[in-house]
Short mmCIF file of C-alpha atoms in Angstrom, two decimals:
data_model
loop_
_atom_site.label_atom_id
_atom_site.label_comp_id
_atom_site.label_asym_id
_atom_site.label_seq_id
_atom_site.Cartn_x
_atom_site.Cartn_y
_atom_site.Cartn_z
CA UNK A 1 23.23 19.82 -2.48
CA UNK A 2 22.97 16.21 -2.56
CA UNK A 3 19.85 14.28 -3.32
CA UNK A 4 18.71 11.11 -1.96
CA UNK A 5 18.39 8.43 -4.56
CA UNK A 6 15.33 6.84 -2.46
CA UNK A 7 12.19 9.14 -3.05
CA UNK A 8 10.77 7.93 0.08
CA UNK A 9 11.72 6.93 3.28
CA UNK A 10 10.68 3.65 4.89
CA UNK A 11 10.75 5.44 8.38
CA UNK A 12 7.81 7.53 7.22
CA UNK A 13 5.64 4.12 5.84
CA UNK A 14 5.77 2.54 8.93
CA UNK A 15 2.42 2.65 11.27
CA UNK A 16 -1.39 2.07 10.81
CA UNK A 17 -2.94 3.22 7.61
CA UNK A 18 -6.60 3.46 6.92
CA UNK A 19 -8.21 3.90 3.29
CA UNK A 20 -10.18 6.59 2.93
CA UNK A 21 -11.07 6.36 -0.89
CA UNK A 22 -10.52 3.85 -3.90
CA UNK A 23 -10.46 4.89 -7.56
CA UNK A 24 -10.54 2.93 -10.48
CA UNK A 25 -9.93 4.31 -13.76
CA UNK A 26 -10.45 7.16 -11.83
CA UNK A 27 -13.88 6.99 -10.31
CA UNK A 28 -14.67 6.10 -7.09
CA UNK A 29 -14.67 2.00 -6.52
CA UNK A 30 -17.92 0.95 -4.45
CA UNK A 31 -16.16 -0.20 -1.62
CA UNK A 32 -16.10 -0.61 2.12
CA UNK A 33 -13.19 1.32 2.36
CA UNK A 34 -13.12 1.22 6.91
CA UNK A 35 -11.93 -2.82 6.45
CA UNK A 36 -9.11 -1.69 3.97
CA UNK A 37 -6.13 -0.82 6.54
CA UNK A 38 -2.10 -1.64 6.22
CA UNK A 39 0.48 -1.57 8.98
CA UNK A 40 4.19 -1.44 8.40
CA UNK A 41 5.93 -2.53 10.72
CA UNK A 42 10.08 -1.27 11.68
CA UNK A 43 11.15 -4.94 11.04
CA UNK A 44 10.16 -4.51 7.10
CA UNK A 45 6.98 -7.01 7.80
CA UNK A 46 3.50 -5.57 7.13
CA UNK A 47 -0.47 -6.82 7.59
CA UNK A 48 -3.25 -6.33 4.70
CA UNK A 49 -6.63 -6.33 5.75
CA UNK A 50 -9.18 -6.08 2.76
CA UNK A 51 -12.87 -6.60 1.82
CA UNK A 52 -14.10 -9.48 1.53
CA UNK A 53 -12.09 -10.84 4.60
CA UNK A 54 -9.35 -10.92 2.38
CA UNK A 55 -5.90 -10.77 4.79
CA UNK A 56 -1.98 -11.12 3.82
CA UNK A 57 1.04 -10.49 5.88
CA UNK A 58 5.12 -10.39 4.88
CA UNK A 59 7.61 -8.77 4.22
CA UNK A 60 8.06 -5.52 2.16
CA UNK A 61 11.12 -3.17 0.94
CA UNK A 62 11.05 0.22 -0.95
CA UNK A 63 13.08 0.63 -4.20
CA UNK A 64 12.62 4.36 -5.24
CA UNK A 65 9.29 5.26 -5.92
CA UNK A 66 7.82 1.27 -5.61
CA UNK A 67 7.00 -0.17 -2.96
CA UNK A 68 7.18 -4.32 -2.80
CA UNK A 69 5.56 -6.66 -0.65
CA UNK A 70 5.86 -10.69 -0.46
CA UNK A 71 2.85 -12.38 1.24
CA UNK A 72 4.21 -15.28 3.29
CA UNK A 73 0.28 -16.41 4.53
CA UNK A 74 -1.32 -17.01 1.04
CA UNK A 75 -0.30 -20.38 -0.71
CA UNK A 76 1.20 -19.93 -4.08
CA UNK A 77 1.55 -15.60 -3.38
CA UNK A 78 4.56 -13.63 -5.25
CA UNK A 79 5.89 -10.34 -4.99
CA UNK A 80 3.77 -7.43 -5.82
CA UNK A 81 4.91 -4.25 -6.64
CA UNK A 82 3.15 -0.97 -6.59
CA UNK A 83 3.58 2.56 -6.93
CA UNK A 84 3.84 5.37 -4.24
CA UNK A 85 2.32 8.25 -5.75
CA UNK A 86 2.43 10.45 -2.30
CA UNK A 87 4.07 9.31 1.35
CA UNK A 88 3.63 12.48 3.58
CA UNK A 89 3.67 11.89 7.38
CA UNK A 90 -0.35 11.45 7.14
CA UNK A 91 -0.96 10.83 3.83
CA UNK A 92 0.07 7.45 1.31
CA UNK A 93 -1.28 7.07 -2.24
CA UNK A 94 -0.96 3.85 -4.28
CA UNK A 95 -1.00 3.08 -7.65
CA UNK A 96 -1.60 -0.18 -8.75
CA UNK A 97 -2.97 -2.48 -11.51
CA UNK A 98 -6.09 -4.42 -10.66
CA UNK A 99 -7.27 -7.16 -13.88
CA UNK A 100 -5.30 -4.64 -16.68
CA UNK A 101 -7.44 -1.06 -14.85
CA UNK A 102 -5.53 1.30 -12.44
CA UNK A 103 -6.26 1.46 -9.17
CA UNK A 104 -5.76 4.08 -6.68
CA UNK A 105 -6.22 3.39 -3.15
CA UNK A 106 -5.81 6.86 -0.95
CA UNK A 107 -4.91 6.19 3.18
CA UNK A 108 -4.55 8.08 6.01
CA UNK A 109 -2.45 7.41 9.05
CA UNK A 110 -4.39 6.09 12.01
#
């Protein structure tokens, strides 16, 4: 049986996601987590919308268990990379680094 060298599968990012919850250093980040939503879209370009009416849109690409994304709004932006710690077909965890603590934001498809 062969095995996919990709964990994920960029047909399964794509669509609306909606946080539901935001750890850091594993407890719950005080955050209005209904303004935190990503959508993927087929062409490889996705939309951030964050708190503090924070926005970024690009392009992204998955390389095995990372997923990167290049903000082409925000002067002076560089790739980001982050880790996908579950991508189910309603479900996307990702781990990240936020100011040297880990952060994990928890989504569900909308």
């Amino acid at each position: 049986m062969l095995v996919s060298c990709a964990p994920y599968d960029q047909d399964k990012l794509v669509g609306s996601w909606q946080a539901i919850s935001v750890l850091e250093e594993g407890e719950p980040l005080g955050v209005e987590t209904e303004v935190i939503r990503i959508i993927f879209s087929p062409d490889a370009s996705y939309s951030y919308y964050s708190t503090l009416n924070y926005e970024e849109s690009g392009s992204y690409y998955l390389d095995s268990k990372y997923l990167f994304t290049t903000d082409t709004i925000n002067q002076a932006s560089t790739e980001k990379a982050v880790e996908i710690l579950l991508l189910t077909e309603d479900s996307l965890h990702l781990k990240m680094m936020d100011t040297g603590k880990e952060r994990i934001l928890k989504m569900v498809r909308k």
